[in-house]
Amino acid sequence: PPSTVFLNTEDLASSRFAHVFEKVKGLDERAKFILLVLMEYVALETSKWKAYLEASPLVFENALTMSVEEMNILQGSPALDCLLENRQGMSDIYAALFPALSDNFPNELPADKCTWERFVWAGGMIDTRAWATVAGSDVSSLVPVADMLNHHICAQGEVQRYKSEEACVRVQLLTDVPKGHQVYVFYGALTSAAQLIRFGFCSEENPHDTVPFELDLEEMTTLHH
């Protein structure tokens, strides 16, 4: 069934990397997923997802890869604090795992292939391409081909949730699409800051954008009187 090509953390206990995850405790689902993608990439020649991983972008341009100059442009934006928090979280995870895992599992996680840059690549892979195929689940999946669909506010396609009886994820067209035209899907009602941090882009026209601000009600009351 199609679900057998989903890449996710659901079957870690029976996966070929089960012995690694048995030794690593306290990881959240995202950290486990990053580690899994990293190990599949390291063992690319024997990976079930070899063709998929080879076809994936070499760099994901989202919050994890922004340059200092690009971050300076965001000064005063609500996106900057979230971006820095995201990067620090990734840095903390990497420091907690490496080089300890490379020392303990030199075959599965060799130091020369488990660099910070490759770790960020695995994180970008998940942040920009994975989604929860089952509503309400903490487990996200990379779904080959479907994960290549781009976002548009007026998308012609709708990603339907995973159906266990069909063991697949369907993309339902909402309108006719002329031959040769790109099919878009809707990533969700995200603010521009959220789009930038996770996916590395901002929609030119985003009806879901918001601007947070704080009001000092006590001061306003004083001024009013």
PDB file of C-alpha atoms in Angstrom:
ATOM      1  CA  PRO A   1       0.000   0.000   0.000  1.00  0.00           C
ATOM      2  CA  PRO A   2       1.089   3.648  -0.516  1.00  0.00           C
ATOM      3  CA  SER A   3       1.590   4.158   3.222  1.00  0.00           C
ATOM      4  CA  THR A   4       4.627   1.852   3.156  1.00  0.00           C
ATOM      5  CA  VAL A   5       6.616   4.637   1.462  1.00  0.00           C
ATOM      6  CA  PHE A   6       5.735   7.246   4.095  1.00  0.00           C
ATOM      7  CA  LEU A   7       8.838   8.195   6.061  1.00  0.00           C
ATOM      8  CA  ASN A   8       7.971   8.728   9.736  1.00  0.00           C
ATOM      9  CA  THR A   9       8.727   7.589  13.276  1.00  0.00           C
ATOM     10  CA  GLU A  10       5.766   5.250  13.769  1.00  0.00           C
ATOM     11  CA  ASP A  11       7.760   2.005  13.519  1.00  0.00           C
ATOM     12  CA  LEU A  12      11.045   2.938  15.159  1.00  0.00           C
ATOM     13  CA  ALA A  13      10.914  -0.076  17.478  1.00  0.00           C
ATOM     14  CA  SER A  14      11.046  -2.438  14.501  1.00  0.00           C
ATOM     15  CA  SER A  15      13.218  -0.316  12.225  1.00  0.00           C
ATOM     16  CA  ARG A  16      16.836  -1.033  11.344  1.00  0.00           C
ATOM     17  CA  PHE A  17      17.836   1.787  13.685  1.00  0.00           C
ATOM     18  CA  ALA A  18      15.877   0.500  16.683  1.00  0.00           C
ATOM     19  CA  HIS A  19      19.072  -0.206  18.635  1.00  0.00           C
ATOM     20  CA  VAL A  20      20.073   3.459  18.329  1.00  0.00           C
ATOM     21  CA  PHE A  21      16.733   4.815  19.523  1.00  0.00           C
ATOM     22  CA  GLU A  22      16.742   2.367  22.439  1.00  0.00           C
ATOM     23  CA  LYS A  23      19.814   4.169  23.767  1.00  0.00           C
ATOM     24  CA  VAL A  24      18.499   7.698  23.179  1.00  0.00           C
ATOM     25  CA  LYS A  25      15.893   8.711  25.729  1.00  0.00           C
ATOM     26  CA  GLY A  26      13.801  11.837  26.167  1.00  0.00           C
ATOM     27  CA  LEU A  27      13.615  12.950  22.535  1.00  0.00           C
ATOM     28  CA  ASP A  28      10.434  14.587  21.267  1.00  0.00           C
ATOM     29  CA  GLU A  29       8.895  13.496  17.964  1.00  0.00           C
ATOM     30  CA  ARG A  30      10.647  16.175  15.919  1.00  0.00           C
ATOM     31  CA  ALA A  31      14.074  15.275  17.298  1.00  0.00           C
ATOM     32  CA  LYS A  32      13.439  11.569  16.633  1.00  0.00           C
ATOM     33  CA  PHE A  33      12.350  12.372  13.089  1.00  0.00           C
ATOM     34  CA  ILE A  34      15.439  14.498  12.415  1.00  0.00           C
ATOM     35  CA  LEU A  35      17.658  11.687  13.683  1.00  0.00           C
ATOM     36  CA  LEU A  36      15.830   9.117  11.543  1.00  0.00           C
ATOM     37  CA  VAL A  37      16.148  11.190   8.362  1.00  0.00           C
ATOM     38  CA  LEU A  38      19.824  11.776   9.130  1.00  0.00           C
ATOM     39  CA  MET A  39      20.508   8.043   9.544  1.00  0.00           C
ATOM     40  CA  GLU A  40      18.607   7.158   6.364  1.00  0.00           C
ATOM     41  CA  TYR A  41      20.735   9.705   4.514  1.00  0.00           C
ATOM     42  CA  VAL A  42      23.975   8.352   5.996  1.00  0.00           C
ATOM     43  CA  ALA A  43      22.949   4.835   4.923  1.00  0.00           C
ATOM     44  CA  LEU A  44      21.666   6.115   1.580  1.00  0.00           C
ATOM     45  CA  GLU A  45      22.847   3.208  -0.580  1.00  0.00           C
ATOM     46  CA  THR A  46      20.740   0.722   1.395  1.00  0.00           C
ATOM     47  CA  SER A  47      17.887   3.072   2.246  1.00  0.00           C
ATOM     48  CA  LYS A  48      14.352   2.317   1.137  1.00  0.00           C
ATOM     49  CA  TRP A  49      14.052   6.044   0.442  1.00  0.00           C
ATOM     50  CA  LYS A  50      17.279   6.379  -1.591  1.00  0.00           C
ATOM     51  CA  ALA A  51      15.626   7.785  -4.737  1.00  0.00           C
ATOM     52  CA  TYR A  52      13.439  10.124  -2.683  1.00  0.00           C
ATOM     53  CA  LEU A  53      16.308  11.515  -0.603  1.00  0.00           C
ATOM     54  CA  GLU A  54      18.529  11.937  -3.659  1.00  0.00           C
ATOM     55  CA  ALA A  55      15.772  13.923  -5.381  1.00  0.00           C
ATOM     56  CA  SER A  56      15.293  16.221  -2.376  1.00  0.00           C
ATOM     57  CA  PRO A  57      16.812  19.733  -2.311  1.00  0.00           C
ATOM     58  CA  LEU A  58      20.367  20.036  -1.021  1.00  0.00           C
ATOM     59  CA  VAL A  59      19.481  23.167   0.954  1.00  0.00           C
ATOM     60  CA  PHE A  60      16.249  24.302   2.597  1.00  0.00           C
ATOM     61  CA  GLU A  61      16.027  28.071   2.929  1.00  0.00           C
ATOM     62  CA  ASN A  62      13.989  28.618   6.066  1.00  0.00           C
ATOM     63  CA  ALA A  63      14.690  29.945   9.575  1.00  0.00           C
ATOM     64  CA  LEU A  64      17.512  27.456  10.125  1.00  0.00           C
ATOM     65  CA  THR A  65      19.657  28.693   7.245  1.00  0.00           C
ATOM     66  CA  MET A  66      19.129  32.467   7.250  1.00  0.00           C
ATOM     67  CA  SER A  67      22.276  34.569   7.168  1.00  0.00           C
ATOM     68  CA  VAL A  68      23.081  37.346   9.642  1.00  0.00           C
ATOM     69  CA  GLU A  69      22.316  39.914   6.945  1.00  0.00           C
ATOM     70  CA  GLU A  70      18.893  38.371   6.315  1.00  0.00           C
ATOM     71  CA  MET A  71      18.103  38.306  10.030  1.00  0.00           C
ATOM     72  CA  ASN A  72      19.094  41.969  10.346  1.00  0.00           C
ATOM     73  CA  ILE A  73      16.340  42.803   7.879  1.00  0.00           C
ATOM     74  CA  LEU A  74      13.872  41.303  10.366  1.00  0.00           C
ATOM     75  CA  GLN A  75      14.814  43.672  13.187  1.00  0.00           C
ATOM     76  CA  GLY A  76      11.553  44.831  14.783  1.00  0.00           C
ATOM     77  CA  SER A  77       9.580  41.968  13.246  1.00  0.00           C
ATOM     78  CA  PRO A  78       7.720  39.436  15.432  1.00  0.00           C
ATOM     79  CA  ALA A  79       9.366  36.760  13.302  1.00  0.00           C
ATOM     80  CA  LEU A  80      12.863  37.459  14.614  1.00  0.00           C
ATOM     81  CA  ASP A  81      12.368  36.227  18.195  1.00  0.00           C
ATOM     82  CA  CYS A  82      10.656  33.054  16.976  1.00  0.00           C
ATOM     83  CA  LEU A  83      13.396  32.514  14.418  1.00  0.00           C
ATOM     84  CA  LEU A  84      16.165  32.833  17.004  1.00  0.00           C
ATOM     85  CA  GLU A  85      14.309  30.544  19.410  1.00  0.00           C
ATOM     86  CA  ASN A  86      13.934  27.947  16.637  1.00  0.00           C
ATOM     87  CA  ARG A  87      17.647  28.050  15.803  1.00  0.00           C
ATOM     88  CA  GLN A  88      18.669  27.852  19.446  1.00  0.00           C
ATOM     89  CA  GLY A  89      16.386  24.848  19.947  1.00  0.00           C
ATOM     90  CA  MET A  90      18.049  23.045  17.040  1.00  0.00           C
ATOM     91  CA  SER A  91      21.496  23.928  18.369  1.00  0.00           C
ATOM     92  CA  ASP A  92      20.605  22.540  21.802  1.00  0.00           C
ATOM     93  CA  ILE A  93      19.348  19.274  20.305  1.00  0.00           C
ATOM     94  CA  TYR A  94      22.474  18.858  18.189  1.00  0.00           C
ATOM     95  CA  ALA A  95      24.777  19.560  21.143  1.00  0.00           C
ATOM     96  CA  ALA A  96      22.904  17.003  23.259  1.00  0.00           C
ATOM     97  CA  LEU A  97      23.244  14.286  20.608  1.00  0.00           C
ATOM     98  CA  PHE A  98      26.648  14.887  19.047  1.00  0.00           C
ATOM     99  CA  PRO A  99      29.435  13.908  19.208  1.00  0.00           C
ATOM    100  CA  ALA A 100      28.163  11.377  21.784  1.00  0.00           C
ATOM    101  CA  LEU A 101      26.071   9.418  19.261  1.00  0.00           C
ATOM    102  CA  SER A 102      28.925   9.316  16.767  1.00  0.00           C
ATOM    103  CA  ASP A 103      31.192   7.903  19.483  1.00  0.00           C
ATOM    104  CA  ASN A 104      28.661   5.211  20.398  1.00  0.00           C
ATOM    105  CA  PHE A 105      27.399   4.416  16.885  1.00  0.00           C
ATOM    106  CA  PRO A 106      30.257   5.182  14.467  1.00  0.00           C
ATOM    107  CA  ASN A 107      28.723   3.066  11.685  1.00  0.00           C
ATOM    108  CA  GLU A 108      25.210   4.485  11.824  1.00  0.00           C
ATOM    109  CA  LEU A 109      26.206   8.074  12.687  1.00  0.00           C
ATOM    110  CA  PRO A 110      29.816   8.708  11.609  1.00  0.00           C
ATOM    111  CA  ALA A 111      31.118  12.090  12.746  1.00  0.00           C
ATOM    112  CA  ASP A 112      32.147  13.221   9.256  1.00  0.00           C
ATOM    113  CA  LYS A 113      28.579  12.782   7.967  1.00  0.00           C
ATOM    114  CA  CYS A 114      26.740  14.084  11.027  1.00  0.00           C
ATOM    115  CA  THR A 115      27.843  17.691  10.815  1.00  0.00           C
ATOM    116  CA  TRP A 116      25.771  20.637  11.990  1.00  0.00           C
ATOM    117  CA  GLU A 117      25.044  21.494   8.338  1.00  0.00           C
ATOM    118  CA  ARG A 118      23.674  18.012   7.625  1.00  0.00           C
ATOM    119  CA  PHE A 119      21.658  18.067  10.846  1.00  0.00           C
ATOM    120  CA  VAL A 120      20.116  21.401   9.792  1.00  0.00           C
ATOM    121  CA  TRP A 121      19.353  19.869   6.381  1.00  0.00           C
ATOM    122  CA  ALA A 122      17.424  17.027   8.038  1.00  0.00           C
ATOM    123  CA  GLY A 123      15.540  19.544  10.179  1.00  0.00           C
ATOM    124  CA  GLY A 124      14.716  21.641   7.129  1.00  0.00           C
ATOM    125  CA  MET A 125      13.493  18.542   5.319  1.00  0.00           C
ATOM    126  CA  ILE A 126      10.976  17.936   8.084  1.00  0.00           C
ATOM    127  CA  ASP A 127       9.982  21.551   8.705  1.00  0.00           C
ATOM    128  CA  THR A 128       9.287  22.334   5.058  1.00  0.00           C
ATOM    129  CA  ARG A 129       7.917  19.021   3.744  1.00  0.00           C
ATOM    130  CA  ALA A 130       6.388  16.906   6.526  1.00  0.00           C
ATOM    131  CA  TRP A 131       2.873  17.114   7.926  1.00  0.00           C
ATOM    132  CA  ALA A 132       0.648  15.206  10.327  1.00  0.00           C
ATOM    133  CA  THR A 133      -1.120  12.748   8.053  1.00  0.00           C
ATOM    134  CA  VAL A 134      -3.499  11.776  10.865  1.00  0.00           C
ATOM    135  CA  ALA A 135      -5.501  14.615  12.436  1.00  0.00           C
ATOM    136  CA  GLY A 136      -4.387  15.379  15.995  1.00  0.00           C
ATOM    137  CA  SER A 137      -1.325  13.135  15.799  1.00  0.00           C
ATOM    138  CA  ASP A 138       2.109  14.214  17.036  1.00  0.00           C
ATOM    139  CA  VAL A 139       3.687  12.041  14.351  1.00  0.00           C
ATOM    140  CA  SER A 140       4.486  13.755  11.054  1.00  0.00           C
ATOM    141  CA  SER A 141       5.216  12.013   7.768  1.00  0.00           C
ATOM    142  CA  LEU A 142       7.235  12.722   4.668  1.00  0.00           C
ATOM    143  CA  VAL A 143       5.002  11.621   1.794  1.00  0.00           C
ATOM    144  CA  PRO A 144       7.013  11.327  -1.435  1.00  0.00           C
ATOM    145  CA  VAL A 145       5.636  13.365  -4.368  1.00  0.00           C
ATOM    146  CA  ALA A 146       2.785  14.854  -2.306  1.00  0.00           C
ATOM    147  CA  ASP A 147       5.346  16.792  -0.268  1.00  0.00           C
ATOM    148  CA  MET A 148       6.487  18.590  -3.410  1.00  0.00           C
ATOM    149  CA  LEU A 149       3.215  20.469  -3.845  1.00  0.00           C
ATOM    150  CA  ASN A 150       3.602  24.213  -3.323  1.00  0.00           C
ATOM    151  CA  HIS A 151       1.365  26.597  -1.379  1.00  0.00           C
ATOM    152  CA  HIS A 152      -1.171  29.052  -2.752  1.00  0.00           C
ATOM    153  CA  ILE A 153      -3.988  30.903  -1.022  1.00  0.00           C
ATOM    154  CA  CYS A 154      -6.303  29.911  -3.907  1.00  0.00           C
ATOM    155  CA  ALA A 155      -5.114  26.327  -4.164  1.00  0.00           C
ATOM    156  CA  GLN A 156      -6.855  23.977  -6.596  1.00  0.00           C
ATOM    157  CA  GLY A 157      -5.930  20.921  -4.527  1.00  0.00           C
ATOM    158  CA  GLU A 158      -6.851  19.837  -1.019  1.00  0.00           C
ATOM    159  CA  VAL A 159      -4.747  17.368   0.945  1.00  0.00           C
ATOM    160  CA  GLN A 160      -7.073  14.889   2.640  1.00  0.00           C
ATOM    161  CA  ARG A 161      -6.120  13.131   5.842  1.00  0.00           C
ATOM    162  CA  TYR A 162      -4.770   9.613   5.918  1.00  0.00           C
ATOM    163  CA  LYS A 163      -7.428   6.914   5.662  1.00  0.00           C
ATOM    164  CA  SER A 164      -6.422   3.643   7.248  1.00  0.00           C
ATOM    165  CA  GLU A 165      -8.802   1.618   5.053  1.00  0.00           C
ATOM    166  CA  GLU A 166      -7.055   2.965   1.935  1.00  0.00           C
ATOM    167  CA  ALA A 167      -3.578   3.300   3.500  1.00  0.00           C
ATOM    168  CA  CYS A 168      -2.889   6.469   1.557  1.00  0.00           C
ATOM    169  CA  VAL A 169      -3.145  10.251   1.507  1.00  0.00           C
ATOM    170  CA  ARG A 170      -5.235  11.736  -1.284  1.00  0.00           C
ATOM    171  CA  VAL A 171      -4.979  15.145  -2.925  1.00  0.00           C
ATOM    172  CA  GLN A 172      -8.471  16.063  -4.070  1.00  0.00           C
ATOM    173  CA  LEU A 173      -8.776  18.594  -6.897  1.00  0.00           C
ATOM    174  CA  LEU A 174     -11.349  21.293  -6.152  1.00  0.00           C
ATOM    175  CA  THR A 175     -11.495  22.560  -9.720  1.00  0.00           C
ATOM    176  CA  ASP A 176     -10.327  21.664 -13.209  1.00  0.00           C
ATOM    177  CA  VAL A 177      -6.613  22.208 -13.809  1.00  0.00           C
ATOM    178  CA  PRO A 178      -5.416  22.736 -17.395  1.00  0.00           C
ATOM    179  CA  LYS A 179      -2.762  20.359 -18.673  1.00  0.00           C
ATOM    180  CA  GLY A 180       0.745  21.540 -17.838  1.00  0.00           C
ATOM    181  CA  HIS A 181      -0.348  23.844 -14.998  1.00  0.00           C
ATOM    182  CA  GLN A 182       1.023  23.506 -11.477  1.00  0.00           C
ATOM    183  CA  VAL A 183      -1.263  22.074  -8.811  1.00  0.00           C
ATOM    184  CA  TYR A 184      -1.125  23.968  -5.509  1.00  0.00           C
ATOM    185  CA  VAL A 185      -2.332  23.060  -2.033  1.00  0.00           C
ATOM    186  CA  PHE A 186      -3.053  25.261   0.984  1.00  0.00           C
ATOM    187  CA  TYR A 187      -0.537  24.937   3.831  1.00  0.00           C
ATOM    188  CA  GLY A 188      -2.873  26.430   6.414  1.00  0.00           C
ATOM    189  CA  ALA A 189      -3.966  29.762   7.876  1.00  0.00           C
ATOM    190  CA  LEU A 190      -0.458  30.862   8.854  1.00  0.00           C
ATOM    191  CA  THR A 191       0.858  34.329   9.540  1.00  0.00           C
ATOM    192  CA  SER A 192       3.647  35.640   7.320  1.00  0.00           C
ATOM    193  CA  ALA A 193       6.070  35.178  10.219  1.00  0.00           C
ATOM    194  CA  ALA A 194       5.070  31.518  10.576  1.00  0.00           C
ATOM    195  CA  GLN A 195       5.420  30.963   6.824  1.00  0.00           C
ATOM    196  CA  LEU A 196       8.888  32.512   6.840  1.00  0.00           C
ATOM    197  CA  ILE A 197      10.151  30.554   9.836  1.00  0.00           C
ATOM    198  CA  ARG A 198       8.924  27.162   8.727  1.00  0.00           C
ATOM    199  CA  PHE A 199       8.903  27.301   4.928  1.00  0.00           C
ATOM    200  CA  GLY A 200      11.235  30.181   4.086  1.00  0.00           C
ATOM    201  CA  PHE A 201       8.730  32.290   2.131  1.00  0.00           C
ATOM    202  CA  CYS A 202       6.015  34.874   2.701  1.00  0.00           C
ATOM    203  CA  SER A 203       2.889  35.080   0.582  1.00  0.00           C
ATOM    204  CA  GLU A 204       2.685  38.430  -1.192  1.00  0.00           C
ATOM    205  CA  GLU A 205      -0.959  38.702  -0.182  1.00  0.00           C
ATOM    206  CA  ASN A 206      -1.731  36.879   3.044  1.00  0.00           C
ATOM    207  CA  PRO A 207      -5.226  37.359   4.504  1.00  0.00           C
ATOM    208  CA  HIS A 208      -4.189  35.369   7.581  1.00  0.00           C
ATOM    209  CA  ASP A 209      -1.372  37.700   8.594  1.00  0.00           C
ATOM    210  CA  THR A 210      -1.483  39.409  11.984  1.00  0.00           C
ATOM    211  CA  VAL A 211       0.579  42.042  13.784  1.00  0.00           C
ATOM    212  CA  PRO A 212       0.902  41.486  17.565  1.00  0.00           C
ATOM    213  CA  PHE A 213       1.011  44.524  19.839  1.00  0.00           C
ATOM    214  CA  GLU A 214       0.679  45.218  23.559  1.00  0.00           C
ATOM    215  CA  LEU A 215      -1.548  47.744  25.260  1.00  0.00           C
ATOM    216  CA  ASP A 216      -0.951  49.127  28.720  1.00  0.00           C
ATOM    217  CA  LEU A 217      -4.555  49.450  29.872  1.00  0.00           C
ATOM    218  CA  GLU A 218      -3.591  51.188  33.101  1.00  0.00           C
ATOM    219  CA  GLU A 219      -1.680  53.875  31.231  1.00  0.00           C
ATOM    220  CA  MET A 220      -4.511  54.291  28.703  1.00  0.00           C
ATOM    221  CA  THR A 221      -7.014  54.746  31.529  1.00  0.00           C
ATOM    222  CA  THR A 222      -4.788  57.410  33.114  1.00  0.00           C
ATOM    223  CA  LEU A 223      -4.466  59.287  29.832  1.00  0.00           C
ATOM    224  CA  HIS A 224      -8.205  59.129  29.244  1.00  0.00           C
ATOM    225  CA  HIS A 225      -8.950  60.788  32.576  1.00  0.00           C
TER     226      HIS A 225
END
